mmCIF file of C-alpha atoms in Angstrom:
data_model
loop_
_atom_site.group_PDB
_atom_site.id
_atom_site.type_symbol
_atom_site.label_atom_id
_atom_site.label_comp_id
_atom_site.label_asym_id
_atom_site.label_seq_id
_atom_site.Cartn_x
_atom_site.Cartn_y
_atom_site.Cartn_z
ATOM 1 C CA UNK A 27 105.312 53.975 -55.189
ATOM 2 C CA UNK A 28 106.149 57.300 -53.774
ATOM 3 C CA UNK A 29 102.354 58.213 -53.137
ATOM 4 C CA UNK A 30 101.956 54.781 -51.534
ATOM 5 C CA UNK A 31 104.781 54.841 -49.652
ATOM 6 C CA UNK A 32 102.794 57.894 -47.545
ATOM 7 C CA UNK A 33 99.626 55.704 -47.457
ATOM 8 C CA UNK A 34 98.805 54.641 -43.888
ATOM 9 C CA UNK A 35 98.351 50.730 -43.509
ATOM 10 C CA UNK A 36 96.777 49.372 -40.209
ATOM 11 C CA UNK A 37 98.985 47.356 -37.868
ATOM 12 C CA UNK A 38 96.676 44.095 -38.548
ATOM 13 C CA UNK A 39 94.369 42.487 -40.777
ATOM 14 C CA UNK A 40 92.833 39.621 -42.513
ATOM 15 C CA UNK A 41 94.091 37.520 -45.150
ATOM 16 C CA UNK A 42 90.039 37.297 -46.822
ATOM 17 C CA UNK A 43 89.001 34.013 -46.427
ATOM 18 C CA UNK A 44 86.624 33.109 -43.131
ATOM 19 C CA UNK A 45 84.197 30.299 -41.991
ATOM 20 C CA UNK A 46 80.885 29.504 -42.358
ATOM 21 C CA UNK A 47 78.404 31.599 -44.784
ATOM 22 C CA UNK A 48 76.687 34.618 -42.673
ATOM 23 C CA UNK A 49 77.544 37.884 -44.641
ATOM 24 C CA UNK A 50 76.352 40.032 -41.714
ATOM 25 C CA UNK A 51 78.118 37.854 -38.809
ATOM 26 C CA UNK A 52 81.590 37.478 -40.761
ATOM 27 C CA UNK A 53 81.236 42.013 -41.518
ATOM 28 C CA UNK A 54 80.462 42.215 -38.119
ATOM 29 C CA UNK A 55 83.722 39.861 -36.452
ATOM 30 C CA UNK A 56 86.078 41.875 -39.178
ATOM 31 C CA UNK A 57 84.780 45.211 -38.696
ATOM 32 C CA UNK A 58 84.495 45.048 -34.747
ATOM 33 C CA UNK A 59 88.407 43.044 -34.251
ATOM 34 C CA UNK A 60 90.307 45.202 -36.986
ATOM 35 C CA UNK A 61 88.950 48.911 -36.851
ATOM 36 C CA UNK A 62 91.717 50.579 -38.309
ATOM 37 C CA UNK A 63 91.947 48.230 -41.186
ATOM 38 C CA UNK A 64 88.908 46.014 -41.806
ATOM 39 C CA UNK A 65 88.453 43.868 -45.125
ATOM 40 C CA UNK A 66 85.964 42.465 -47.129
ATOM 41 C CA UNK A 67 85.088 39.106 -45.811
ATOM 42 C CA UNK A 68 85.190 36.356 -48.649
ATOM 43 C CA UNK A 69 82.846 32.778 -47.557
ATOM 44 C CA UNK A 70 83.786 30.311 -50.035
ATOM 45 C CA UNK A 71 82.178 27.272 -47.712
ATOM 46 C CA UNK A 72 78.336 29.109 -49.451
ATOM 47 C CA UNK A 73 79.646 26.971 -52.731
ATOM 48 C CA UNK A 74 80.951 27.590 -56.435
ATOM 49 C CA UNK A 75 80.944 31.576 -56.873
ATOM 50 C CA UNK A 76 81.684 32.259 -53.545
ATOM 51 C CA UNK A 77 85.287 30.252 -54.132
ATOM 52 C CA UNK A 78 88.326 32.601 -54.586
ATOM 53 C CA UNK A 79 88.354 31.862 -58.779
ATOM 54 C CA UNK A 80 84.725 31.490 -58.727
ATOM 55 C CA UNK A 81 84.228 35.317 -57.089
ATOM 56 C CA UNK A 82 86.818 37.123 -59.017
ATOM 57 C CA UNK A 83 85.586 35.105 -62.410
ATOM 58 C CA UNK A 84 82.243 37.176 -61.323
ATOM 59 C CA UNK A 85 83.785 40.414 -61.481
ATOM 60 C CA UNK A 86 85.289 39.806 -65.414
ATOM 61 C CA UNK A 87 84.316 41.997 -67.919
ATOM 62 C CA UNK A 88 83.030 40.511 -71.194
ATOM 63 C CA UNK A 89 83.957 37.064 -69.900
ATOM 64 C CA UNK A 90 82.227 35.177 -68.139
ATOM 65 C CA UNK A 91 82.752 31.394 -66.312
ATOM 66 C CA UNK A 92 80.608 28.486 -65.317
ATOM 67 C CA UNK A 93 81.448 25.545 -62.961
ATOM 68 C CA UNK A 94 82.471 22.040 -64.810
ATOM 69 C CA UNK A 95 83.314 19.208 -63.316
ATOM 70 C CA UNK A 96 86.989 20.107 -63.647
ATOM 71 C CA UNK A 97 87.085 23.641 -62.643
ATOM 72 C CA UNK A 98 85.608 26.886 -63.698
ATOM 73 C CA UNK A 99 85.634 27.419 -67.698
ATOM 74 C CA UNK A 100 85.223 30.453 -69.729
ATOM 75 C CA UNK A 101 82.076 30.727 -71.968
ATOM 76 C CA UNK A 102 80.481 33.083 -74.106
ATOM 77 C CA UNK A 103 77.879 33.974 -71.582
ATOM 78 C CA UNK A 104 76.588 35.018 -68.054
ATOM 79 C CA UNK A 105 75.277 31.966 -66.686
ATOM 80 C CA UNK A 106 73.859 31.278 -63.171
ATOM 81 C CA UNK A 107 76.950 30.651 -61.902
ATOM 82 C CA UNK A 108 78.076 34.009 -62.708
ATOM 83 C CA UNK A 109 75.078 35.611 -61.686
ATOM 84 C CA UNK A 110 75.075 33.682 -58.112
ATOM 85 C CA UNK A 111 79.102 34.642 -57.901
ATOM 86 C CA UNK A 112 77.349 38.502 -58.457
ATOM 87 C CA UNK A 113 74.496 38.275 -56.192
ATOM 88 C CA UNK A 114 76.912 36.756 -53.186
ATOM 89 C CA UNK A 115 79.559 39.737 -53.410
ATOM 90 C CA UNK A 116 76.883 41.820 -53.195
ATOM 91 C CA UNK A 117 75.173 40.469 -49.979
ATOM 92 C CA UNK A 118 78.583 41.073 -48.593
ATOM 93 C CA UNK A 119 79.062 44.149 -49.864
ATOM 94 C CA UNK A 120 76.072 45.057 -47.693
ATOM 95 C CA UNK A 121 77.005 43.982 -44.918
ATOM 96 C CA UNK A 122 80.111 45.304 -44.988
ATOM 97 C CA UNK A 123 78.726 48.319 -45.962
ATOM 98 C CA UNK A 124 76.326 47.986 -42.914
ATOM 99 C CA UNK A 125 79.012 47.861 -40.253
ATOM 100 C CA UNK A 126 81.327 50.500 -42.055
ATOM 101 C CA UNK A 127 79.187 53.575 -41.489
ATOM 102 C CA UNK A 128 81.074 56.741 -41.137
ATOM 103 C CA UNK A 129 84.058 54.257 -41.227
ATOM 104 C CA UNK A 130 87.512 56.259 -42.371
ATOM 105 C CA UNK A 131 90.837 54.674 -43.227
ATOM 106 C CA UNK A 132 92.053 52.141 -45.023
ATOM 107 C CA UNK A 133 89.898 49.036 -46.044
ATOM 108 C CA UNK A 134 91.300 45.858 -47.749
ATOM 109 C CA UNK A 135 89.450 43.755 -50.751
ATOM 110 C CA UNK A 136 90.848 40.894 -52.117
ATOM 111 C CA UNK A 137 90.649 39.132 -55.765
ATOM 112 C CA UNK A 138 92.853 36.532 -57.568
ATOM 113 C CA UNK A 139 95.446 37.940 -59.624
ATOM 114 C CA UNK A 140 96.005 37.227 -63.491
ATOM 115 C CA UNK A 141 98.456 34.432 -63.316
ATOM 116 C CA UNK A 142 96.519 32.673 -60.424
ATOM 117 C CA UNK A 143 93.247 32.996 -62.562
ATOM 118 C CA UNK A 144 95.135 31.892 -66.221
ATOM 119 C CA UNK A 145 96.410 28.845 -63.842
ATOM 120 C CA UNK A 146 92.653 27.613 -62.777
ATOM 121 C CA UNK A 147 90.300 28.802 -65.240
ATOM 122 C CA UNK A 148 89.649 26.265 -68.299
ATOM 123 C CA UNK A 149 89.814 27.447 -72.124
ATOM 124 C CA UNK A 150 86.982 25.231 -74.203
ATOM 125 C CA UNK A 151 89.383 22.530 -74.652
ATOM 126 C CA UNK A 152 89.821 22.227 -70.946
ATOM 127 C CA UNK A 153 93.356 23.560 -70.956
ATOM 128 C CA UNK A 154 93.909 26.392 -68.471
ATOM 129 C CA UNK A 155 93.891 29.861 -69.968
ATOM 130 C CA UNK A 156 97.505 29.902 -68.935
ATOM 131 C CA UNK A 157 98.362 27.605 -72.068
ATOM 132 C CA UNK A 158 97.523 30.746 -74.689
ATOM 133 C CA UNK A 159 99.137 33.942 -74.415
ATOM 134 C CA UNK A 160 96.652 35.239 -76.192
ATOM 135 C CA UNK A 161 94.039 34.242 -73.840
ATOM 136 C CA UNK A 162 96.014 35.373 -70.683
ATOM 137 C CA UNK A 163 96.389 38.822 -72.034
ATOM 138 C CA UNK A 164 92.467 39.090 -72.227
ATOM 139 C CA UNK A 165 92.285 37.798 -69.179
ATOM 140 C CA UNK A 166 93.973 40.320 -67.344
ATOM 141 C CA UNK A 167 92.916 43.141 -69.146
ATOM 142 C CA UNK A 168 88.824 41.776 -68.153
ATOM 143 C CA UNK A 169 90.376 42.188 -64.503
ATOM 144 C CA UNK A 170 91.459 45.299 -64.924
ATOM 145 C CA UNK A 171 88.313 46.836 -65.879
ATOM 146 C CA UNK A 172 86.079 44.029 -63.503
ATOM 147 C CA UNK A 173 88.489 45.771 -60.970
ATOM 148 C CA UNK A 174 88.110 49.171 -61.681
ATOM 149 C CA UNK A 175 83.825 48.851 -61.314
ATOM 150 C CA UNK A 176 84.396 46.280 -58.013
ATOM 151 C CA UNK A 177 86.470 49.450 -56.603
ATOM 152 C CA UNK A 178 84.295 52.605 -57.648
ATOM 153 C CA UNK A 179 81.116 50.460 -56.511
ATOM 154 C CA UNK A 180 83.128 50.053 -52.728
ATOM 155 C CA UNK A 181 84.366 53.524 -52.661
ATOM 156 C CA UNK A 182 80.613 54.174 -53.328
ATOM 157 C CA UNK A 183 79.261 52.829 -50.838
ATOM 158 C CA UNK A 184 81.886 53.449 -48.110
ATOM 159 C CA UNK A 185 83.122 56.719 -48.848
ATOM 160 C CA UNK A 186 85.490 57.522 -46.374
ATOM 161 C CA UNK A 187 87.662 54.710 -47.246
ATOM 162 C CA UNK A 188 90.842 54.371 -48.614
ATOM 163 C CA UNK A 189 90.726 51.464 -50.229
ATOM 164 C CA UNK A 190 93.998 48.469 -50.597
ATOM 165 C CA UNK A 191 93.774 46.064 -53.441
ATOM 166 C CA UNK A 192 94.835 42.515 -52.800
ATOM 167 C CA UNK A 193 95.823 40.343 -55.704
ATOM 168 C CA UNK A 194 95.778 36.675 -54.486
ATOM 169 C CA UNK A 195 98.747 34.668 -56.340
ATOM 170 C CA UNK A 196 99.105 31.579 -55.004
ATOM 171 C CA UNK A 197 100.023 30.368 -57.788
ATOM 172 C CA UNK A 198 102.427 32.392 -59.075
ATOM 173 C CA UNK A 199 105.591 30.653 -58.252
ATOM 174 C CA UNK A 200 104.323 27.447 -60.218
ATOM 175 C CA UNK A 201 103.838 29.907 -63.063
ATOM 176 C CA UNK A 202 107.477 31.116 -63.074
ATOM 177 C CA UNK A 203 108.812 27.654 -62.651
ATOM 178 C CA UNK A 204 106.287 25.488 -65.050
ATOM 179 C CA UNK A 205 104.847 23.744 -62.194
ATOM 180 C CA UNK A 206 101.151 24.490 -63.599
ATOM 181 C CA UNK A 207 99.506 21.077 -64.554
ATOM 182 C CA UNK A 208 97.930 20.504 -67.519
ATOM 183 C CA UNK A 209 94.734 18.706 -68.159
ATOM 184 C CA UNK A 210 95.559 15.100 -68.462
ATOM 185 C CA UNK A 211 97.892 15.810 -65.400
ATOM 186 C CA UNK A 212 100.764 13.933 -67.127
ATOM 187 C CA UNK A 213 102.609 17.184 -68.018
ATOM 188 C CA UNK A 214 102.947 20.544 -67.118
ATOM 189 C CA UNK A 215 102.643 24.055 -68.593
ATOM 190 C CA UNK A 216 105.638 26.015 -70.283
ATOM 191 C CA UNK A 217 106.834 28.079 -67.559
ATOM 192 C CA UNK A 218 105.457 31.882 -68.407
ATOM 193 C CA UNK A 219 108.636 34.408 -69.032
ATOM 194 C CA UNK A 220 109.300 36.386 -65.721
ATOM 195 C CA UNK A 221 109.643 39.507 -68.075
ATOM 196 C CA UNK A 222 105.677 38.906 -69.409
ATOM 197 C CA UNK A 223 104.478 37.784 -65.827
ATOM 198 C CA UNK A 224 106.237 41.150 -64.119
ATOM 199 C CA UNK A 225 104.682 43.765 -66.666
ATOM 200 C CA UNK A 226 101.394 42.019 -66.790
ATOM 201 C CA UNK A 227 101.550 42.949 -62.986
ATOM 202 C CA UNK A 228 102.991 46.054 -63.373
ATOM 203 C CA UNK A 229 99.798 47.174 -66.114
ATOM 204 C CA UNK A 230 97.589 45.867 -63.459
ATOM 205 C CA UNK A 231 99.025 47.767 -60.337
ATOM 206 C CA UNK A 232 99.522 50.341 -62.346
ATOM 207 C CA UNK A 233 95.584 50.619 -63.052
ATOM 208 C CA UNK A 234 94.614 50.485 -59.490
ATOM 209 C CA UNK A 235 95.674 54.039 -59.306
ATOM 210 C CA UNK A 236 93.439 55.269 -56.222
ATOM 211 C CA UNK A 237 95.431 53.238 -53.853
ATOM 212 C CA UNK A 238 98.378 50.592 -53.100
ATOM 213 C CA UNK A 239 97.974 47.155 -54.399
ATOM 214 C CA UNK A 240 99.514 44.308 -51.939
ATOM 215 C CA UNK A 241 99.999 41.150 -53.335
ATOM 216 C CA UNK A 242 99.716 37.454 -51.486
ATOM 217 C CA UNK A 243 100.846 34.202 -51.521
ATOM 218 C CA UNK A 244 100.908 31.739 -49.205
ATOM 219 C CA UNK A 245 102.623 29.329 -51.236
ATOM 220 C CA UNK A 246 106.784 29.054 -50.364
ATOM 221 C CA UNK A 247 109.318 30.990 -52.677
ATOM 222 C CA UNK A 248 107.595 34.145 -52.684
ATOM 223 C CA UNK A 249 108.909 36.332 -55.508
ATOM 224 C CA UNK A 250 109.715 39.186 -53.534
ATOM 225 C CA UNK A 251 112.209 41.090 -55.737
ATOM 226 C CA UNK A 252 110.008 40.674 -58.895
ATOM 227 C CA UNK A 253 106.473 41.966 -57.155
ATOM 228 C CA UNK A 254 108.373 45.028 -55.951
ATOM 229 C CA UNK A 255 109.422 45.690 -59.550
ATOM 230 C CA UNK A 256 106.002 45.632 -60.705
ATOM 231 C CA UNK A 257 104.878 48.032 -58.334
ATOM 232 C CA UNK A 258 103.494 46.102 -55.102
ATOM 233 C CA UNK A 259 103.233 48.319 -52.395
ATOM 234 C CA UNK A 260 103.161 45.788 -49.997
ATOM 235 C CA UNK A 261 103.401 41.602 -50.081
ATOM 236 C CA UNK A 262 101.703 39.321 -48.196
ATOM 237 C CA UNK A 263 102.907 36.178 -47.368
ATOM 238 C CA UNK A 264 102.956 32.956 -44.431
ATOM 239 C CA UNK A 265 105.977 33.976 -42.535
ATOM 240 C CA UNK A 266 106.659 30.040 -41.193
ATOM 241 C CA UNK A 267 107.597 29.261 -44.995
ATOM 242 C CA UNK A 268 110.525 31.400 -45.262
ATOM 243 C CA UNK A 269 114.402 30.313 -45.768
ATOM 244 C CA UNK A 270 117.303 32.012 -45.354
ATOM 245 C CA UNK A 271 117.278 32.482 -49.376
ATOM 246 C CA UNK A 272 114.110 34.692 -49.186
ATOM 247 C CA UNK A 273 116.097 37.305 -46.207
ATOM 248 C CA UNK A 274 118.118 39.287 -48.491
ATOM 249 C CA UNK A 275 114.816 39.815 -50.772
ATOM 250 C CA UNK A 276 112.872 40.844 -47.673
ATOM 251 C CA UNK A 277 115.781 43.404 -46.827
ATOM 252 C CA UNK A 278 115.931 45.301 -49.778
ATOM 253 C CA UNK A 279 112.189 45.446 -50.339
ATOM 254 C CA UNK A 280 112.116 47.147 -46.152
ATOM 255 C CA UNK A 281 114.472 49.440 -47.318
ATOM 256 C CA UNK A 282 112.852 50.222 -50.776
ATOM 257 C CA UNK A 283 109.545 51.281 -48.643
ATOM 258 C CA UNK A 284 107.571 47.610 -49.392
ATOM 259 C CA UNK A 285 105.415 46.826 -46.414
ATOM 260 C CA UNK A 286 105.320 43.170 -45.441
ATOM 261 C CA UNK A 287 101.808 41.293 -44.491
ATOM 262 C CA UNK A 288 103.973 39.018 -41.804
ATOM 263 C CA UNK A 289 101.278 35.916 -41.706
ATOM 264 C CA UNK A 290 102.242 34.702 -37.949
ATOM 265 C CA UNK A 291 99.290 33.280 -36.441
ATOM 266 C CA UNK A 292 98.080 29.966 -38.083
ATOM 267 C CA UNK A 293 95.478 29.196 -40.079
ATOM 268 C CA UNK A 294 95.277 25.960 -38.809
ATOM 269 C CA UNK A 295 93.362 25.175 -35.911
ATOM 270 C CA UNK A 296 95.254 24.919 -32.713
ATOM 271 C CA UNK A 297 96.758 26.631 -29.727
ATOM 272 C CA UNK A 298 97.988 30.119 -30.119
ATOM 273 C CA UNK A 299 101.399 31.328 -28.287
ATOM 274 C CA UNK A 300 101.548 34.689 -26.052
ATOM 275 C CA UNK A 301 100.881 37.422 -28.463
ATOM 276 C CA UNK A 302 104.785 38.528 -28.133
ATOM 277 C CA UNK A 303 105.771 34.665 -29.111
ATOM 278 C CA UNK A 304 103.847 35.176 -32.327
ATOM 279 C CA UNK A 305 106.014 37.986 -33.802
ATOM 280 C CA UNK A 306 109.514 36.819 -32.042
ATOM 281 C CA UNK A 307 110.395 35.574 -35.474
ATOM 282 C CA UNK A 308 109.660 39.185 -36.845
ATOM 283 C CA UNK A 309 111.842 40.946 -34.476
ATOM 284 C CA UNK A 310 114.458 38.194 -35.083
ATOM 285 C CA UNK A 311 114.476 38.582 -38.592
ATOM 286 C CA UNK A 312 114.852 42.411 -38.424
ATOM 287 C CA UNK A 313 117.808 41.819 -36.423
ATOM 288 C CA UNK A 314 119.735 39.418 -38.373
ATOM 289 C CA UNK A 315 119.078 41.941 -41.267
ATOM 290 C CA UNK A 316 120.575 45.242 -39.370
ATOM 291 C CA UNK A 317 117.187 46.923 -39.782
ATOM 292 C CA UNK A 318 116.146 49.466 -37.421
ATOM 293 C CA UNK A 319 113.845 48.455 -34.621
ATOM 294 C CA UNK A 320 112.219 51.407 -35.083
ATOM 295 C CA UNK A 321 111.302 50.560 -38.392
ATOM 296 C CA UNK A 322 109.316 47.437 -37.401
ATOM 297 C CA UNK A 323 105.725 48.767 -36.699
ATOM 298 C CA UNK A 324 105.805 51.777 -39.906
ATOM 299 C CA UNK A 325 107.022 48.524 -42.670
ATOM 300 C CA UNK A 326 105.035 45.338 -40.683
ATOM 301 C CA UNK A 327 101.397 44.510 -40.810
ATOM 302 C CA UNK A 328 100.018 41.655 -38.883
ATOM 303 C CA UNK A 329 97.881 38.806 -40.320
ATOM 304 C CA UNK A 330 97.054 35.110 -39.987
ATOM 305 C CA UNK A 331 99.382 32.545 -42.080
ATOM 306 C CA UNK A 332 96.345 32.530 -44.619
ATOM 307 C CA UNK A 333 92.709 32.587 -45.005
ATOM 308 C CA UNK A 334 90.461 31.046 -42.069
ATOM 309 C CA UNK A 335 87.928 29.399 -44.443
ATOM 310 C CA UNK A 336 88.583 25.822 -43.144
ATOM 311 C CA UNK A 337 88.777 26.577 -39.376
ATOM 312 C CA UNK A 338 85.861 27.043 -37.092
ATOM 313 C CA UNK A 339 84.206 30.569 -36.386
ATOM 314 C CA UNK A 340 85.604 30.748 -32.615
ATOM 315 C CA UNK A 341 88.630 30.103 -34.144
ATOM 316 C CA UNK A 342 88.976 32.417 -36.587
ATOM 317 C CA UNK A 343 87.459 35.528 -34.387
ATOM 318 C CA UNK A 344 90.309 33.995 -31.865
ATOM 319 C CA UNK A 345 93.141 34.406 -34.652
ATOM 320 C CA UNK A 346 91.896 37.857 -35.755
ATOM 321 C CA UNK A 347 91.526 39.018 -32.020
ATOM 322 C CA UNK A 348 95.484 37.571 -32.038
ATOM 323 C CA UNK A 349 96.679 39.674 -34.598
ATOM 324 C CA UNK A 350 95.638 42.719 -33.458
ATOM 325 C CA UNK A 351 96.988 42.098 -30.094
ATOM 326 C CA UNK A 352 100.553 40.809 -31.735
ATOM 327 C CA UNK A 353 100.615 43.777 -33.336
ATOM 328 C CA UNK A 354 100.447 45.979 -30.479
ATOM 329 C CA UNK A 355 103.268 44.026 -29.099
ATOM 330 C CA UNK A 356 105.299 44.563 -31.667
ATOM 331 C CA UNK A 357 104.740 48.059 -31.755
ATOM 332 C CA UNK A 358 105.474 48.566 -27.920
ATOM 333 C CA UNK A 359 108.650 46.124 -27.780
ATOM 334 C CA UNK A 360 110.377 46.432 -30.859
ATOM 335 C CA UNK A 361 113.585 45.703 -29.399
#
């Protein structure tokens, strides 16, 4: 955490997600709006394998996934739906790599985290991998080499970045609380030991060990206190779901040096506030929790509520555009 806790984030960013299914037009609105903290664009509207499970299921090592009717299952072999989940990260690799020449500074990608992927990926008898704890342990440990290669392959081909790992868990609170369906949809899954879930995180953070690892969710009740145990440098998350249970959480990770993703401006379609409106809650927050003012634009990064894959392109260049400029208003006025 200490090495981290030196790392420079950018003010704004991303979630992932964004419309339509243009590698080179979706590299170019990232790149141009956020350039001192672009990401890797995900397009899941291109179809299966270009879906949040469907790409990280791609990156696996000696596991592989095909589309069912029901989800994405594991099988013994690389199918075409594991090659096409292949062949579409790279096309966006290439763009991205395209519009990231001489590029320096951090750069975000984003894949599914363990307990996310053991909640939606199918053993052969259609139960998720989540039901075996046999089965999420190889799980994770395929991630963290599919991982590794996804990250030396980046830092390959865009040198001068340094590069932020996002873990997508959105459903990680259904995990800790046994919310996770099972097939028949009747019942649901044991709820998974917060010990197991925190040090399968931990080994996984711990892995990523060129960089800081931020984790998101924008599902409500985001374990705060247990991702900063297992290492998050930063957590993402949609600032509107908050309570009042989450604040002392939030406090203690600002003061233990955990950045927070603030996701302000929606990821729904619809009219945006001033750019100062956006982060009012932000600045409120930090005063109700006696934290400096001064601490606000070194611990806060900027970003929509969640991923833009559902709104239209002007939309989503709109919110992006929004963030940056929030940012910069929470930087000037942190009072």
């Amino acid at each position: 955490m200490s090495e981290n806790s030196q790392f420079r984030f950018g003010a704004a960013t991303g979630v992932g997600s964004m419309p339509g299914g243009d590698a080179r037009e979706a590299a170019k609105t990232v790149t141009g709006t956020f350039e001192d903290f672009p990401f890797l664009p995900e397009l899941p509207a291109r179809g299966p394998g270009a879906d949040m499970i469907g790409r990280t299921a791609g990156m696996l090592v000696e596991l592989y996934a095909r589309v069912e009717p029901s989800g994405w299952r594991l099988g013994d072999r690389p199918g075409r739906d594991t090659k096409r989940a292949r062949s579409w990260l790279g096309e966006d690799l290439d763009a991205l790599e395209e519009f990231t020449q001489e590029y320096q500074g951090p750069l975000k990608v984003q894949a599914v985290g363990p307990w996310t992927l053991a909640a939606h990926l199918e053993l052969r008898n259609g139960e998720a991998a989540l039901s075996d704890a046999g089965a999420c342990r190889d799980l994770a440990a395929s991630l963290a080499e599919g991982l590794r290669l996804h990250l030396a392959e980046v830092r390959r081909r865009i040198p001068g970045a340094q590069l932020v790992l996002q873990l997508d868990e959105p459903s990680l609170t259904a995990v800790l609380r046994g919310q996770v369906k099972t097939a028949s949809g009747y019942r649901t899954h044991r709820a998974v030991d917060r010990q197991i879930v925190e040090q399968t995180l931990r080994d996984l953070v711990g892995a990523h060990t060129g960089g800081p690892v931020v984790v998101h969710s924008c599902a409500p009740d985001v374990p705060f206190a247990l991702l900063r145990r297992a290492g998050a440098a930063a957590v993402s998350f949609d600032f509107s779901l908050l309570t009042e249970r989450d604040e002392e959480a939030i406090g203690e990770a600002v003061e233990g040096g955990t950045r927070l993703f603030t996701g302000v401006v929606p990821g729904a379609e619809g009219p945006l506030s001033d750019p100062a409106g956006s982060v009012m809650g932000v600045r409120t927050l930090w005063r109700r929790l006696g934290l400096s003012p001064g601490l606000l634009a070194e611990a806060v990064t900027v970003t929509p509520a969640c991923g833009l894959a559902g709104v239209s392109p002007g939309y989503a260049r709109t919110a992006l555009a929004h963030c940056v400029r929030a940012a910069r208003s929470l930087a000037d006025n942190p009072e």
